[in-house]
mmCIF file of C-alpha atoms in Angstrom:
data_model
loop_
_atom_site.group_PDB
_atom_site.id
_atom_site.type_symbol
_atom_site.label_atom_id
_atom_site.label_comp_id
_atom_site.label_asym_id
_atom_site.label_seq_id
_atom_site.Cartn_x
_atom_site.Cartn_y
_atom_site.Cartn_z
ATOM 1 C CA MET A 1 0.052 0.746 0.254
ATOM 2 C CA VAL A 2 2.945 2.685 0.919
ATOM 3 C CA LYS A 3 6.281 1.840 -0.195
ATOM 4 C CA LEU A 4 9.129 4.924 0.417
ATOM 5 C CA ASN A 5 12.124 4.298 -1.304
ATOM 6 C CA LYS A 6 13.322 7.801 -0.446
ATOM 7 C CA ILE A 7 12.430 10.291 2.653
ATOM 8 C CA TYR A 8 13.064 13.159 0.873
ATOM 9 C CA THR A 9 11.559 14.108 -2.624
ATOM 10 C CA ARG A 10 12.108 18.097 -3.324
ATOM 11 C CA THR A 11 8.673 18.275 -3.915
ATOM 12 C CA GLY A 12 7.122 20.745 -1.310
ATOM 13 C CA ASP A 13 10.342 22.639 -1.406
ATOM 14 C CA GLU A 14 7.933 25.459 -3.412
ATOM 15 C CA GLY A 15 5.513 25.391 0.059
ATOM 16 C CA THR A 16 3.516 22.732 -1.078
ATOM 17 C CA SER A 17 2.227 19.445 -0.263
ATOM 18 C CA GLY A 18 1.132 16.579 -2.783
ATOM 19 C CA LEU A 19 -3.129 15.148 -1.576
ATOM 20 C CA VAL A 20 -4.392 11.560 -2.384
ATOM 21 C CA ASP A 21 -6.106 12.975 -5.263
ATOM 22 C CA GLY A 22 -1.892 14.036 -6.500
ATOM 23 C CA ALA A 23 -3.073 17.921 -5.847
ATOM 24 C CA ARG A 24 -1.339 20.009 -4.912
ATOM 25 C CA VAL A 25 -1.585 22.970 -2.289
ATOM 26 C CA SER A 26 -0.182 25.470 -0.101
ATOM 27 C CA LYS A 27 0.955 24.077 3.672
ATOM 28 C CA ALA A 28 -0.302 26.301 5.143
ATOM 29 C CA SER A 29 -3.629 25.409 4.170
ATOM 30 C CA ALA A 30 -6.498 24.884 6.204
ATOM 31 C CA ARG A 31 -6.364 20.986 4.720
ATOM 32 C CA MET A 32 -2.463 21.226 5.671
ATOM 33 C CA THR A 33 -2.860 22.694 8.854
ATOM 34 C CA ALA A 34 -5.794 19.744 9.524
ATOM 35 C CA ILE A 35 -3.573 17.502 8.390
ATOM 36 C CA GLY A 36 -0.929 18.614 10.725
ATOM 37 C CA ASP A 37 -3.093 18.697 13.521
ATOM 38 C CA VAL A 38 -4.418 14.796 13.442
ATOM 39 C CA ASP A 39 -0.777 14.217 12.848
ATOM 40 C CA GLU A 40 0.455 15.979 16.303
ATOM 41 C CA ALA A 41 -1.700 13.842 17.877
ATOM 42 C CA ASN A 42 -1.373 11.018 16.969
ATOM 43 C CA SER A 43 2.038 11.565 18.761
ATOM 44 C CA ALA A 44 0.937 12.483 20.937
ATOM 45 C CA LEU A 45 -1.213 9.182 21.886
ATOM 46 C CA GLY A 46 2.140 7.735 21.079
ATOM 47 C CA LEU A 47 3.216 9.189 23.962
ATOM 48 C CA ALA A 48 0.668 7.798 26.277
ATOM 49 C CA ILE A 49 0.968 4.835 25.241
ATOM 50 C CA ALA A 50 5.018 4.726 26.117
ATOM 51 C CA HIS A 51 4.102 6.441 29.604
ATOM 52 C CA LEU A 52 1.349 3.729 30.396
ATOM 53 C CA GLY A 53 3.112 0.887 28.826
ATOM 54 C CA ASP A 54 1.475 -2.131 29.584
ATOM 55 C CA HIS A 55 -1.263 -0.892 31.194
ATOM 56 C CA PRO A 56 -4.845 -2.581 29.880
ATOM 57 C CA LEU A 57 -5.758 0.246 28.091
ATOM 58 C CA ALA A 58 -2.334 0.365 25.850
ATOM 59 C CA PRO A 59 -3.936 -2.131 22.674
ATOM 60 C CA SER A 60 -7.280 0.050 22.165
ATOM 61 C CA LEU A 61 -4.986 3.334 21.998
ATOM 62 C CA LEU A 62 -2.442 1.975 19.593
ATOM 63 C CA ARG A 63 -5.356 0.517 17.641
ATOM 64 C CA ILE A 64 -6.805 4.535 17.922
ATOM 65 C CA GLN A 65 -3.736 5.689 16.355
ATOM 66 C CA ASN A 66 -3.598 3.000 13.430
ATOM 67 C CA GLU A 67 -7.185 4.790 12.487
ATOM 68 C CA MET A 68 -5.412 8.061 13.126
ATOM 69 C CA PHE A 69 -3.710 7.395 9.901
ATOM 70 C CA ASP A 70 -7.097 6.519 8.636
ATOM 71 C CA LEU A 71 -7.768 9.741 9.140
ATOM 72 C CA GLY A 72 -5.514 11.944 8.221
ATOM 73 C CA ALA A 73 -5.578 9.818 4.775
ATOM 74 C CA ASP A 74 -9.673 10.472 4.933
ATOM 75 C CA ILE A 75 -8.645 14.486 5.205
ATOM 76 C CA ALA A 76 -5.761 14.074 2.162
ATOM 77 C CA THR A 77 -8.378 12.947 -0.208
ATOM 78 C CA PRO A 78 -10.657 15.449 -1.102
ATOM 79 C CA VAL A 79 -14.900 14.966 -1.431
ATOM 80 C CA THR A 80 -16.325 15.161 -4.061
ATOM 81 C CA ASP A 81 -19.324 14.668 -6.528
ATOM 82 C CA ASN A 82 -17.212 11.742 -9.208
ATOM 83 C CA ALA A 83 -15.193 10.259 -5.990
ATOM 84 C CA ASP A 84 -15.121 6.572 -6.362
ATOM 85 C CA PRO A 85 -16.153 5.796 -3.205
ATOM 86 C CA GLU A 86 -14.635 2.456 -2.692
ATOM 87 C CA TRP A 87 -10.363 4.476 -4.204
ATOM 88 C CA ALA A 88 -10.319 6.792 -1.008
ATOM 89 C CA LEU A 89 -10.014 5.771 1.904
ATOM 90 C CA ARG A 90 -12.946 7.007 4.980
ATOM 91 C CA ILE A 91 -13.737 7.111 8.674
ATOM 92 C CA VAL A 92 -16.038 5.098 8.612
ATOM 93 C CA PRO A 93 -19.571 5.307 10.959
ATOM 94 C CA ASP A 94 -19.047 1.938 13.099
ATOM 95 C CA GLN A 95 -15.428 3.678 14.029
ATOM 96 C CA VAL A 96 -17.491 6.118 15.945
ATOM 97 C CA ALA A 97 -19.554 3.058 17.032
ATOM 98 C CA ARG A 98 -17.298 0.947 18.697
ATOM 99 C CA LEU A 99 -14.953 4.373 20.826
ATOM 100 C CA GLU A 100 -19.061 5.272 21.635
ATOM 101 C CA ARG A 101 -19.042 1.012 23.331
ATOM 102 C CA GLU A 102 -15.691 2.477 24.410
ATOM 103 C CA ILE A 103 -16.214 5.248 26.236
ATOM 104 C CA ASP A 104 -19.429 3.996 27.945
ATOM 105 C CA ALA A 105 -17.238 0.440 29.336
ATOM 106 C CA MET A 106 -14.614 2.332 30.740
ATOM 107 C CA ASN A 107 -17.145 5.277 31.933
ATOM 108 C CA GLU A 108 -19.404 2.855 33.604
ATOM 109 C CA PRO A 109 -17.521 2.316 36.680
ATOM 110 C CA LEU A 110 -16.812 5.516 37.223
ATOM 111 C CA GLY A 111 -18.228 8.079 39.763
ATOM 112 C CA PRO A 112 -20.246 11.023 38.152
ATOM 113 C CA LEU A 113 -17.605 13.701 38.075
ATOM 114 C CA THR A 114 -18.483 16.581 41.014
ATOM 115 C CA SER A 115 -15.606 19.055 39.779
ATOM 116 C CA PHE A 116 -14.369 20.264 36.482
ATOM 117 C CA ILE A 117 -10.805 17.237 36.347
ATOM 118 C CA LEU A 118 -6.942 18.628 36.179
ATOM 119 C CA PRO A 119 -5.040 17.388 33.240
ATOM 120 C CA GLY A 120 -2.788 16.080 35.533
ATOM 121 C CA GLY A 121 -1.643 13.294 38.423
ATOM 122 C CA SER A 122 0.576 10.127 36.876
ATOM 123 C CA GLN A 123 2.511 10.436 33.765
ATOM 124 C CA GLY A 124 -0.086 8.513 31.821
ATOM 125 C CA VAL A 125 -3.134 10.561 32.832
ATOM 126 C CA ALA A 126 -1.207 13.223 32.053
ATOM 127 C CA ALA A 127 0.006 12.024 28.424
ATOM 128 C CA LEU A 128 -3.663 11.949 27.600
ATOM 129 C CA HIS A 129 -5.173 14.828 28.969
ATOM 130 C CA LEU A 130 -2.202 16.264 26.978
ATOM 131 C CA ALA A 131 -3.325 13.772 23.920
ATOM 132 C CA ARG A 132 -6.911 14.665 24.358
ATOM 133 C CA ALA A 133 -6.139 18.669 24.290
ATOM 134 C CA ILE A 134 -3.982 17.828 20.808
ATOM 135 C CA VAL A 135 -7.248 15.956 19.657
ATOM 136 C CA ARG A 136 -9.873 18.799 20.236
ATOM 137 C CA ARG A 137 -7.144 20.935 17.859
ATOM 138 C CA ALA A 138 -7.278 18.873 15.554
ATOM 139 C CA GLU A 139 -10.576 18.717 15.940
ATOM 140 C CA ARG A 140 -11.007 22.762 15.983
ATOM 141 C CA ALA A 141 -9.017 22.447 12.290
ATOM 142 C CA ILE A 142 -11.026 20.315 10.660
ATOM 143 C CA VAL A 143 -14.065 22.500 11.889
ATOM 144 C CA ALA A 144 -12.184 25.286 9.833
ATOM 145 C CA LEU A 145 -11.309 23.121 6.821
ATOM 146 C CA THR A 146 -15.110 22.253 6.213
ATOM 147 C CA ALA A 147 -16.087 26.366 5.544
ATOM 148 C CA GLU A 148 -13.346 25.840 2.644
ATOM 149 C CA GLU A 149 -14.027 22.269 1.741
ATOM 150 C CA ARG A 150 -16.122 19.343 1.480
ATOM 151 C CA ILE A 151 -15.566 16.551 4.274
ATOM 152 C CA ASN A 152 -17.002 12.775 5.001
ATOM 153 C CA PRO A 153 -18.224 13.533 7.819
ATOM 154 C CA PRO A 154 -17.626 10.657 10.299
ATOM 155 C CA ALA A 155 -14.071 12.205 10.326
ATOM 156 C CA LEU A 156 -15.460 14.830 12.556
ATOM 157 C CA THR A 157 -18.340 13.293 14.416
ATOM 158 C CA TYR A 158 -14.864 10.271 15.440
ATOM 159 C CA LEU A 159 -12.238 13.186 15.930
ATOM 160 C CA ASN A 160 -15.244 14.455 18.573
ATOM 161 C CA ARG A 161 -16.317 11.249 20.308
ATOM 162 C CA LEU A 162 -12.074 10.205 20.280
ATOM 163 C CA SER A 163 -11.935 13.686 22.431
ATOM 164 C CA ASP A 164 -14.455 12.024 24.904
ATOM 165 C CA HIS A 165 -12.472 8.465 24.825
ATOM 166 C CA LEU A 166 -9.236 10.000 25.725
ATOM 167 C CA PHE A 167 -10.604 12.413 28.754
ATOM 168 C CA VAL A 168 -12.936 8.840 29.840
ATOM 169 C CA SER A 169 -9.301 7.185 29.738
ATOM 170 C CA ALA A 170 -7.789 9.184 31.721
ATOM 171 C CA ARG A 171 -10.225 9.077 34.190
ATOM 172 C CA SER A 172 -10.113 5.263 33.937
ATOM 173 C CA VAL A 173 -5.677 5.260 34.898
ATOM 174 C CA ALA A 174 -6.523 7.398 37.191
ATOM 175 C CA ALA A 175 -8.711 4.937 39.165
ATOM 176 C CA GLY A 176 -6.537 3.185 39.535
ATOM 177 C CA GLU A 177 -4.132 5.453 40.625
ATOM 178 C CA GLU A 178 -4.225 8.244 43.821
ATOM 179 C CA GLY A 179 -7.700 9.459 41.257
ATOM 180 C CA ASP A 180 -8.684 12.463 39.541
ATOM 181 C CA VAL A 181 -6.888 15.693 39.817
ATOM 182 C CA LEU A 182 -9.766 18.384 41.016
ATOM 183 C CA TRP A 183 -10.013 21.869 39.930
ATOM 184 C CA ARG A 184 -10.695 23.787 43.245
ATOM 185 C CA PRO A 185 -12.239 27.228 42.179
ATOM 186 C CA GLY A 186 -10.474 29.806 44.170
ATOM 187 C CA ALA A 187 -8.680 27.606 45.848
ATOM 188 C CA THR A 188 -5.870 30.387 45.925
ATOM 189 C CA ARG A 189 -7.316 32.975 46.465
ATOM 190 C CA GLU A 190 -6.304 33.160 50.178
ATOM 191 C CA SER A 191 -4.167 33.460 51.810
#
C-alpha cells in the first residue's frame, strides 16, 4: 500500500504538499493544518501509550493510532461528487460507534464528576489529557476546513468522540492510581 524508497522528494520545497488525488496545496492551507494537527494528536497518543506501558488500555490506544493514520488519509483525500467511494480511505460510522462502546464501558465503574478535572496526575494520565487537548485542536482545524471544503462527516464525528474517549481513558487510568486531580475553584485566592 505504501512504499517509500526515498524520504525527501524536494516536491515540497516551494511550500506545497501533495494530496492523495495528486493535487498540490499550500502547506499553510486549512487542509494541511488539519492534517498536521491530526498527525500531532497521533504523536501525543504514542507518548501516552509509552507512559502507560502494559496497561490494558494500551492496545485500544494503539488501534486508535492506526485509525488516526486513516483519518489523515481521509482528510488528505478531497471529497468530490465524482470520486469513487471504494477508492478513498474514509472513517466510517462503525469506528465512531466502537469508540462510544469503549467510552461507555470505561465510564460505567467511574463515579460521577463533582468538579472539573485538572489535566494531571501520573505521567500516563497527564499524557492522555495532553492527547485529548491536541485532538480538540485537530477537531477545530477540521471544522475550519469545512468552512472552505467538503469533508467526510464521520471524520469530524470521530475526532469529537475521540476527545471524549481520551478524557474517560484518563479518568479510568487515574481511578486505578491516586484518582482524578480535581479543580478547586478559587482555592488560591486566600493566603
